[in-house]
Amino acid sequence: MTLVHNWHLGRKMEYPYFESRPKQQFAAVFNINRCIACQTCTMAHKSTWTYSKGQEYMWWNNVETKPYGGYPQFWDHKILQLLWDNGNNPMEWYTSDDDKDATSAPYGLYNSDTIFELAQTKGLNQQAVGYIPDDKEWRFPNIYEDTAASEKTNYETGPAAESSELPEHKRWFFYLQRICNHCTYPACLAACPRKAIYKRKEDGIVLIDQKRCRGYRKCVEQCPYKKPMYRGETRISEKCIACYPRVEGKDPITKGRRMEARCMAACVGKIRLNGLLSGDYTKPDPKNPLDWMIHIHRVALPLYPQFGTEPNVYYIPPRWAPRSYLRQMFGPGVDEALEKYATPSRELMAVLQLFRTTQTMFARFEIEDGKKIYETEVDGRKFEVYNDTVIGFASDGTEMVRVQVEEPTWESDEKRMVTY
Amino acid sequence: MLNKLLFKSVLFMCAGVMLLLASNDKVFSQGVGLGAEAEATVEENIPREKALVVKYINADLDTIDKAFSQAAPLKLELQMQDRAFPNGGGSVSALEVRGVHNGSRIFFNFKWSDKTKNDRVIADHLFRDAVGLMFPLDIVTISPETPFSPRMGDRGKPVNIWHWKADWEREMDSECGFEHMEDQYPDMFTDFDFHTHPLHFHDQELHSIPLISGGRAAGNMLSQPNKGTTVEDLNAIGFSTLTTQDHQDVQGKGKWENSGWNVTMYRDLITADTNDVQFIPGVETFFNVAVWNGEEGDRNGQKSISTRWSPVKLETVKYDQ
Ligand code: SF4
Ligand code: SF4
């Protein structure tokens, strides 16, 4: 084992390889608040990569309903339980100002074991704690769809007696969109005894070499997000490939420019923004929309940072769900992120307009000021909306989109309102 | 915990090595695994005294079982693999090896007890029974002064490995030569049809294979149907380096009977492949073995192994007159 810095945890952690970050990192921001669970992303994935024999059960992209849903079933409950280790590993965070640092420890300090460290603490003969889901657990990708959680049953309260009012709904559920996180410290890669899994220097995409894999299923066992999957038909494992040909700009539609992954580009709810993070987390680029949302504005958070893999899909948490549940899922950054999302700054308001405006990945954005169009109060705070214009640029500097905060509308001439 | 981390951060200075890695085109790539592998002990570099004598008998494949009954077995004790993560195995404690050659081919026979037959790997939770036989690729002397790791060889010390697999045996014997998803999930195409394999659907699926065929397109031998052998011919130069040979030369047959496996692997004494060990009657080499018990989830380093080399001596060819 060696020590590597994990900025999600605000500290160095044990990992079987040296720290070696990619030049740029494939990443995405998912705004949970906007997802309508239409599963268009899921089908976009399926029809692109896993429509063949042995891949029937594979959904490299899936959308599950929290808190009960999971693909494979209860994956996160199971990992959390393993990590909890009968209370010996409390998964605690220190969040005083002393424990924080703007770039290297923005959420504070995680003071318990990660999946890698727990395997060591327990003296297990493997790199990380984990389990292999059996085939029944993969069987119902959308089980418990729209099933809400509540402290009380309908019988106790009478239907709808528990009101749904912000900041926390008493009866709640939300959709969690999941793909492989192309982690900075992939557990799948650490677990592979053959070193058949590699992380690309140029974009941080994590891939399983289909020639070297021997179907040992160690990645299936030790990826805490359960994203590598065993393909019985070929006797080896496969995982999300981040649509790397698109990311490389191989699709002619974007004329050689980097293109968002399929699941991202298909998103109906416009919840996803996909691109590359700049490589050095200590020097985020304030003009890169992902760097800005993740490192600077900190409105988007990693999924289960306590696992320790430094996952690279970031989520804007749902406003209505109980904070304690969200803190467990997205770490201690939740309160700050939600506050920022509930009354978005002018800049955030503008950046949110970039989501799903083009398939081309943005490397840079600019904002042009517009007029004030609206004013209100949210949670006792004044909130003003300006009709600013945001401009998104590809990495070669080409302007790809120009959108305003207020969506333009037109009214047709009355004469054209033909009725039959 | 923090103290522990502080202490460890001293170690972190060795991150200078990072620079080396950074010049690679993969962030984490082969050969930089740390901490989970231990060197072979001095004892492990002393081969066993008792050799496996490969008897010269003028037998061929049909009469080989009878020939084996005339060959003296070498009994080996096995133990769990505890050197390279993931450690494991140990459920098979002993193995009997016999050897015979007929002047042009060499045959090795293995018998071990295993109450459960695991010869399928079509689903997540299925792991195979297997046996592996390893030789130094070249003619070598092995001693504490001239060490040669009995565990997967080493850099500059390549080994040739023959790996018999129970599922390959099952497939060789089966009609279609390859187990498919529908053998595990007969209703996979539809839950509500009396025809479990509606033809049109089946066809579509089958034809889609070349499009997104993963391991099959990549030329991974494990993914190919109709391999024509039950033994994989491989090389290694240490942990994590096991690699399938381009040219497959080893054959095998195995049978599970009386709560145990009886497996034979055979090959020509001499091959044209420079990655193969060559057997010369009268010349001594070494071998080592490993056994996997699929029922226990054995695979990769999770295996029962013999920790020391055993010498192999081929009797010289005796001519009848
Ligand atoms: S396509 Fe978008 S809105 Fe629809 S389920 Fe997927 S993430 Fe949610
Ligand atoms: S999410 Fe899992 S499969 Fe993806 S990189 Fe991380 S550990 Fe590997």
mmCIF file of N, CA and C and ligand atoms in Angstrom, chain A residues 15 115-116 178-190 197 199 204-208 219-220 222-229 238-240 309-312, ligand 2:
data_model
loop_
_atom_site.group_PDB
_atom_site.id
_atom_site.type_symbol
_atom_site.label_atom_id
_atom_site.label_comp_id
_atom_site.label_asym_id
_atom_site.label_seq_id
_atom_site.Cartn_x
_atom_site.Cartn_y
_atom_site.Cartn_z
ATOM 1 N N TYR A 15 -3.713 3.220 -0.674
ATOM 2 C CA TYR A 15 -4.140 2.699 -1.974
ATOM 3 C C TYR A 15 -2.999 1.855 -2.521
ATOM 4 N N ILE A 115 -12.923 1.753 2.024
ATOM 5 C CA ILE A 115 -13.011 0.322 1.708
ATOM 6 C C ILE A 115 -11.627 -0.309 1.618
ATOM 7 N N PHE A 116 -10.615 0.476 1.201
ATOM 8 C CA PHE A 116 -9.254 -0.062 1.098
ATOM 9 C C PHE A 116 -8.662 -0.238 2.490
ATOM 10 N N ARG A 178 -27.004 6.558 -12.110
ATOM 11 C CA ARG A 178 -25.697 5.976 -11.829
ATOM 12 C C ARG A 178 -24.987 5.415 -13.060
ATOM 13 N N ILE A 179 -23.726 5.806 -13.205
ATOM 14 C CA ILE A 179 -22.846 5.152 -14.177
ATOM 15 C C ILE A 179 -21.551 4.859 -13.425
ATOM 16 N N CYS A 180 -20.614 4.225 -14.075
ATOM 17 C CA CYS A 180 -19.289 4.061 -13.482
ATOM 18 C C CYS A 180 -18.727 5.454 -13.236
ATOM 19 N N ASN A 181 -18.091 5.641 -12.101
ATOM 20 C CA ASN A 181 -17.601 6.959 -11.713
ATOM 21 C C ASN A 181 -16.206 7.287 -12.256
ATOM 22 N N HIS A 182 -15.625 6.384 -12.999
ATOM 23 C CA HIS A 182 -14.259 6.578 -13.513
ATOM 24 C C HIS A 182 -13.380 7.209 -12.441
ATOM 25 N N CYS A 183 -13.388 6.511 -11.311
ATOM 26 C CA CYS A 183 -12.776 6.990 -10.072
ATOM 27 C C CYS A 183 -11.298 7.346 -10.245
ATOM 28 N N THR A 184 -10.868 8.295 -9.428
ATOM 29 C CA THR A 184 -9.448 8.624 -9.399
ATOM 30 C C THR A 184 -8.664 7.464 -8.796
ATOM 31 N N TYR A 185 -9.246 6.796 -7.800
ATOM 32 C CA TYR A 185 -8.618 5.619 -7.195
ATOM 33 C C TYR A 185 -9.555 4.425 -7.353
ATOM 34 N N PRO A 186 -9.633 3.872 -8.554
ATOM 35 C CA PRO A 186 -10.649 2.842 -8.810
ATOM 36 C C PRO A 186 -10.407 1.592 -7.966
ATOM 37 N N ALA A 187 -11.461 1.119 -7.319
ATOM 38 C CA ALA A 187 -11.348 -0.101 -6.531
ATOM 39 C C ALA A 187 -11.302 -1.314 -7.453
ATOM 40 N N CYS A 188 -11.964 -1.187 -8.611
ATOM 41 C CA CYS A 188 -11.951 -2.285 -9.577
ATOM 42 C C CYS A 188 -10.521 -2.539 -10.029
ATOM 43 N N LEU A 189 -9.813 -1.453 -10.302
ATOM 44 C CA LEU A 189 -8.430 -1.537 -10.770
ATOM 45 C C LEU A 189 -7.527 -2.096 -9.674
ATOM 46 N N ALA A 190 -7.745 -1.611 -8.438
ATOM 47 C CA ALA A 190 -6.937 -2.080 -7.313
ATOM 48 C C ALA A 190 -7.141 -3.574 -7.100
ATOM 49 N N ILE A 197 -7.098 -4.003 -15.642
ATOM 50 C CA ILE A 197 -7.866 -2.755 -15.655
ATOM 51 C C ILE A 197 -6.881 -1.594 -15.613
ATOM 52 N N LYS A 199 -6.339 2.911 -16.090
ATOM 53 C CA LYS A 199 -6.928 4.241 -16.092
ATOM 54 C C LYS A 199 -6.124 5.082 -17.058
ATOM 55 N N GLY A 204 -8.576 9.950 -17.923
ATOM 56 C CA GLY A 204 -8.993 9.319 -16.669
ATOM 57 C C GLY A 204 -10.053 8.248 -16.807
ATOM 58 N N ILE A 205 -10.360 7.845 -18.047
ATOM 59 C CA ILE A 205 -11.369 6.795 -18.243
ATOM 60 C C ILE A 205 -10.788 5.450 -17.804
ATOM 61 N N VAL A 206 -11.602 4.672 -17.075
ATOM 62 C CA VAL A 206 -11.148 3.387 -16.539
ATOM 63 C C VAL A 206 -11.721 2.253 -17.400
ATOM 64 N N LEU A 207 -10.839 1.409 -17.909
ATOM 65 C CA LEU A 207 -11.272 0.362 -18.843
ATOM 66 C C LEU A 207 -10.766 -1.017 -18.429
ATOM 67 N N ILE A 208 -11.532 -2.038 -18.808
ATOM 68 C CA ILE A 208 -11.080 -3.420 -18.614
ATOM 69 C C ILE A 208 -10.537 -3.918 -19.945
ATOM 70 N N CYS A 219 -13.052 -7.386 -9.683
ATOM 71 C CA CYS A 219 -13.560 -6.023 -9.844
ATOM 72 C C CYS A 219 -15.034 -5.976 -9.494
ATOM 73 N N VAL A 220 -15.761 -7.015 -9.907
ATOM 74 C CA VAL A 220 -17.185 -7.095 -9.591
ATOM 75 C C VAL A 220 -17.345 -7.095 -8.066
ATOM 76 N N GLN A 222 -15.081 -5.928 -5.743
ATOM 77 C CA GLN A 222 -14.545 -4.836 -4.945
ATOM 78 C C GLN A 222 -14.914 -3.429 -5.395
ATOM 79 N N CYS A 223 -15.519 -3.262 -6.581
ATOM 80 C CA CYS A 223 -16.058 -1.940 -6.921
ATOM 81 C C CYS A 223 -17.249 -1.698 -6.008
ATOM 82 N N PRO A 224 -17.200 -0.652 -5.178
ATOM 83 C CA PRO A 224 -18.314 -0.457 -4.246
ATOM 84 C C PRO A 224 -19.583 -0.004 -4.960
ATOM 85 N N TYR A 225 -19.447 0.567 -6.155
ATOM 86 C CA TYR A 225 -20.614 1.056 -6.893
ATOM 87 C C TYR A 225 -21.224 -0.029 -7.773
ATOM 88 N N LYS A 226 -20.607 -1.171 -7.777
ATOM 89 C CA LYS A 226 -21.100 -2.332 -8.527
ATOM 90 C C LYS A 226 -21.287 -2.020 -10.012
ATOM 91 N N LYS A 227 -20.256 -1.474 -10.625
ATOM 92 C CA LYS A 227 -20.379 -1.147 -12.041
ATOM 93 C C LYS A 227 -19.605 -2.061 -12.987
ATOM 94 N N PRO A 228 -18.637 -2.836 -12.549
ATOM 95 C CA PRO A 228 -18.148 -3.876 -13.461
ATOM 96 C C PRO A 228 -19.102 -5.071 -13.378
ATOM 97 N N MET A 229 -19.360 -5.705 -14.506
ATOM 98 C CA MET A 229 -20.320 -6.806 -14.536
ATOM 99 C C MET A 229 -19.736 -7.988 -15.299
ATOM 100 N N GLU A 238 -17.054 -6.907 -17.959
ATOM 101 C CA GLU A 238 -17.131 -5.687 -18.763
ATOM 102 C C GLU A 238 -17.589 -4.557 -17.868
ATOM 103 N N LYS A 239 -17.329 -3.345 -18.294
ATOM 104 C CA LYS A 239 -17.829 -2.200 -17.534
ATOM 105 C C LYS A 239 -18.049 -1.021 -18.459
ATOM 106 N N CYS A 240 -18.672 0.018 -17.912
ATOM 107 C CA CYS A 240 -18.900 1.279 -18.618
ATOM 108 C C CYS A 240 -17.584 1.791 -19.204
ATOM 109 N N THR A 309 -12.854 6.017 -3.211
ATOM 110 C CA THR A 309 -12.339 5.856 -4.570
ATOM 111 C C THR A 309 -12.220 7.189 -5.316
ATOM 112 N N GLU A 310 -12.633 8.278 -4.696
ATOM 113 C CA GLU A 310 -12.688 9.588 -5.353
ATOM 114 C C GLU A 310 -13.442 9.507 -6.682
ATOM 115 N N PRO A 311 -14.730 9.195 -6.593
ATOM 116 C CA PRO A 311 -15.558 9.059 -7.810
ATOM 117 C C PRO A 311 -15.686 10.387 -8.552
ATOM 118 N N ASN A 312 -15.896 10.332 -9.857
ATOM 119 C CA ASN A 312 -15.898 11.548 -10.670
ATOM 120 C C ASN A 312 -17.238 11.909 -11.299
HETATM 121 S S1 SF4 C 2 -17.147 3.135 -10.163
HETATM 122 FE FE1 SF4 C 2 -16.366 1.055 -9.816
HETATM 123 S S2 SF4 C 2 -15.967 0.293 -11.894
HETATM 124 FE FE2 SF4 C 2 -16.082 2.527 -12.046
HETATM 125 S S3 SF4 C 2 -13.930 3.208 -11.809
HETATM 126 FE FE3 SF4 C 2 -14.911 3.319 -9.773
HETATM 127 S S4 SF4 C 2 -14.373 1.359 -8.837
HETATM 128 FE FE4 SF4 C 2 -14.023 1.084 -11.051
#
